[in-house]
Amino acid sequence: MKFNWWYRDFQCCDNILIMCPNHDSLFDKHLISFESDGKILINKRIDNINKTMLNINSDMKLGIEISENLKQFLGYHRNIFENKNT
């Protein structure tokens, strides 16, 4: 039986970020992403008023140790974010 890559990767604990519902939704919609060092990337279409309401700003950074596996998952997500935001 062949599993989808996301199912296999979901089983890896490095492919989990726990966020509040608003940030999780933004992440799932590729409106935010993260650099390899954990620094947040924010879609240019989100204006300052919405950034304030969503409690996001360009100084934010993941507050966890970023493993090599997590860097790969973030890179995959970031590629989609960049393609959708060009």
Backbone as numpy.savetxt, mean C-alpha at the origin, in Angstrom:
# Nx Ny Nz CAx CAy CAz Cx Cy Cz
-3.47 -29.49 -8.02 -4.32 -28.30 -8.02 -3.43 -27.07 -8.02
-3.71 -26.14 -8.91 -2.91 -24.92 -9.02 -3.62 -23.78 -8.27
-2.90 -23.12 -7.39 -3.45 -21.99 -6.65 -3.09 -20.69 -7.36
-3.97 -19.73 -7.24 -3.64 -18.40 -7.74 -2.49 -17.84 -6.92
-1.69 -16.98 -7.54 -0.54 -16.41 -6.83 -0.97 -15.65 -5.59
-2.11 -14.96 -5.65 -2.51 -14.15 -4.49 -2.88 -15.04 -3.32
-3.45 -16.19 -3.59 -3.80 -17.09 -2.50 -2.53 -17.61 -1.83
-1.56 -18.01 -2.64 -0.30 -18.52 -2.11 0.40 -17.42 -1.31
0.46 -16.21 -1.88 1.16 -15.12 -1.22 0.41 -14.60 0.00
-0.92 -14.71 -0.03 -1.70 -14.26 1.11 -1.36 -15.08 2.34
-0.94 -16.30 2.14 -0.61 -17.18 3.25 0.70 -16.76 3.93
1.45 -15.90 3.29 2.71 -15.42 3.85 2.41 -14.25 4.80
2.90 -14.31 6.01 2.60 -13.25 6.97 3.22 -11.91 6.58
4.15 -11.91 5.62 4.73 -10.65 5.17 3.83 -9.93 4.17
2.73 -10.55 3.78 1.82 -9.93 2.83 0.56 -9.42 3.54
0.75 -8.94 4.75 -0.38 -8.43 5.53 0.00 -7.08 6.13
-0.83 -6.08 5.86 -0.70 -4.78 6.51 -2.01 -4.52 7.22
-1.95 -4.21 8.48 -3.16 -3.90 9.23 -3.31 -2.39 9.27
-4.41 -1.93 8.68 -4.67 -0.49 8.60 -6.11 -0.22 9.02
-6.39 1.03 9.30 -7.77 1.42 9.59 -8.58 1.22 8.30
-9.90 1.14 8.40 -10.73 0.89 7.21 -10.52 1.91 6.09
-10.37 3.19 6.43 -10.17 4.21 5.38 -8.87 3.99 4.62
-7.80 3.79 5.35 -6.50 3.60 4.70 -6.45 2.27 3.94
-7.09 1.24 4.49 -7.15 -0.05 3.82 -7.89 0.07 2.48
-8.98 0.81 2.47 -9.74 1.01 1.24 -8.92 1.79 0.21
-8.22 2.83 0.66 -7.37 3.60 -0.25 -6.27 2.72 -0.83
-5.70 1.86 -0.01 -4.65 0.95 -0.44 -5.20 -0.05 -1.46
-6.36 -0.62 -1.16 -6.97 -1.60 -2.07 -7.33 -0.99 -3.41
-7.67 0.30 -3.42 -8.02 1.00 -4.66 -6.79 1.62 -5.34
-5.62 1.35 -4.78 -4.35 1.88 -5.29 -4.32 3.41 -5.31
-4.98 4.02 -4.32 -4.92 5.47 -4.16 -3.79 5.87 -3.22
-3.31 4.91 -2.43 -2.07 5.07 -1.68 -1.25 3.80 -1.88
0.05 3.95 -1.71 0.96 2.81 -1.75 2.15 3.19 -0.87
3.19 2.37 -0.90 4.34 2.63 -0.04 5.64 2.34 -0.77
6.64 3.18 -0.51 7.99 2.95 -0.99 8.57 1.74 -0.26
9.71 1.26 -0.71 10.36 0.12 -0.07 10.76 0.42 1.38
10.97 1.69 1.70 11.34 2.07 3.07 10.11 2.36 3.94
8.91 2.19 3.36 7.68 2.39 4.12 7.05 3.76 3.98
7.70 4.69 3.27 7.15 6.03 3.08 5.91 5.95 2.19
4.87 6.68 2.58 3.60 6.64 1.86 3.69 7.36 0.51
2.97 6.84 -0.46 2.77 7.48 -1.75 1.28 7.77 -1.86
0.93 8.97 -2.26 -0.47 9.38 -2.32 -0.81 9.80 -3.74
-1.93 9.29 -4.23 -2.40 9.65 -5.56 -2.54 11.16 -5.68
-2.10 11.70 -6.81 -2.15 13.15 -7.03 -3.57 13.70 -7.05
-4.54 12.84 -7.34 -5.93 13.30 -7.41 -6.54 13.57 -6.03
-5.88 13.13 -4.97 -6.40 13.39 -3.62 -5.91 14.77 -3.19
-6.83 15.71 -3.11 -6.44 17.08 -2.76 -6.21 17.21 -1.25
-5.72 18.37 -0.86 -5.35 18.59 0.55 -6.53 18.48 1.50
-7.71 18.91 1.07 -8.89 18.80 1.93 -9.20 17.33 2.20
-9.17 16.51 1.15 -9.44 15.09 1.33 -8.31 14.39 2.09
-7.09 14.82 1.90 -5.99 14.25 2.68 -6.24 14.48 4.17
-6.68 15.67 4.51 -6.97 15.99 5.90 -8.12 15.13 6.43
-9.19 15.03 5.63 -10.35 14.24 6.06 -10.00 12.76 6.19
-9.09 12.27 5.33 -8.70 10.86 5.36 -7.54 10.58 6.30
-7.02 11.66 6.90 -5.89 11.55 7.83 -4.67 10.91 7.18
-4.31 11.44 5.99 -3.08 11.01 5.33 -2.25 12.24 4.98
-0.95 12.08 5.05 -0.05 13.16 4.63 1.26 12.55 4.16
2.02 13.34 3.43 3.24 12.84 2.79 4.35 12.50 3.78
4.19 12.83 5.04 5.19 12.49 6.05 4.96 11.12 6.68
3.87 10.47 6.32 3.54 9.17 6.93 4.48 8.08 6.44
4.69 7.11 7.32 5.57 5.99 7.03 5.08 4.78 7.82
5.22 3.60 7.23 4.85 2.39 7.96 5.68 2.29 9.23
5.06 1.94 10.32 5.75 1.85 11.60 6.14 0.43 11.96
6.56 -0.32 10.96 6.95 -1.72 11.18 8.29 -1.98 10.51
8.93 -3.07 10.93 10.14 -3.50 10.25 9.74 -4.07 8.89
10.42 -3.64 7.86 10.06 -4.05 6.50 11.02 -5.15 6.04
10.49 -6.36 6.00 11.29 -7.52 5.58 11.51 -7.50 4.07
12.40 -8.33 3.59 12.64 -8.44 2.15 11.38 -8.92 1.43
10.66 -9.87 2.05 9.41 -10.33 1.44 8.40 -9.21 1.33
8.24 -8.41 2.39 7.30 -7.30 2.36 7.71 -6.30 1.29
8.99 -6.06 1.12 9.46 -5.14 0.07 9.00 -5.62 -1.30
9.01 -6.93 -1.52 8.55 -7.47 -2.80 7.06 -7.22 -2.99
6.27 -7.47 -1.94 4.82 -7.25 -2.03 4.52 -5.77 -2.23
5.22 -4.91 -1.51 5.02 -3.47 -1.68 5.41 -3.04 -3.09
6.47 -3.62 -3.62 6.90 -3.30 -4.99 5.84 -3.68 -6.01
5.24 -4.84 -5.83 4.18 -5.28 -6.73 3.01 -4.30 -6.68
2.58 -3.93 -5.46 1.47 -2.99 -5.28 1.84 -1.62 -5.85
3.07 -1.18 -5.60 3.52 0.13 -6.06 3.52 0.21 -7.59
3.89 -0.87 -8.27 3.87 -0.88 -9.73 2.46 -0.64 -10.26
1.47 -1.27 -9.65 0.08 -1.04 -10.06 -0.32 0.40 -9.75
0.04 0.87 -8.55 -0.25 2.27 -8.16 0.33 3.24 -9.19
1.58 3.04 -9.57 2.23 3.95 -10.52 1.58 3.88 -11.89
1.20 2.68 -12.35 0.55 2.54 -13.65 -0.82 3.20 -13.67
-1.53 3.17 -12.56 -2.87 3.77 -12.48 -2.79 5.29 -12.26
-1.64 5.78 -11.84 -1.53 7.19 -11.47 -0.58 7.97 -12.37
-0.42 7.52 -13.59 0.46 8.26 -14.52 -0.36 9.12 -15.45
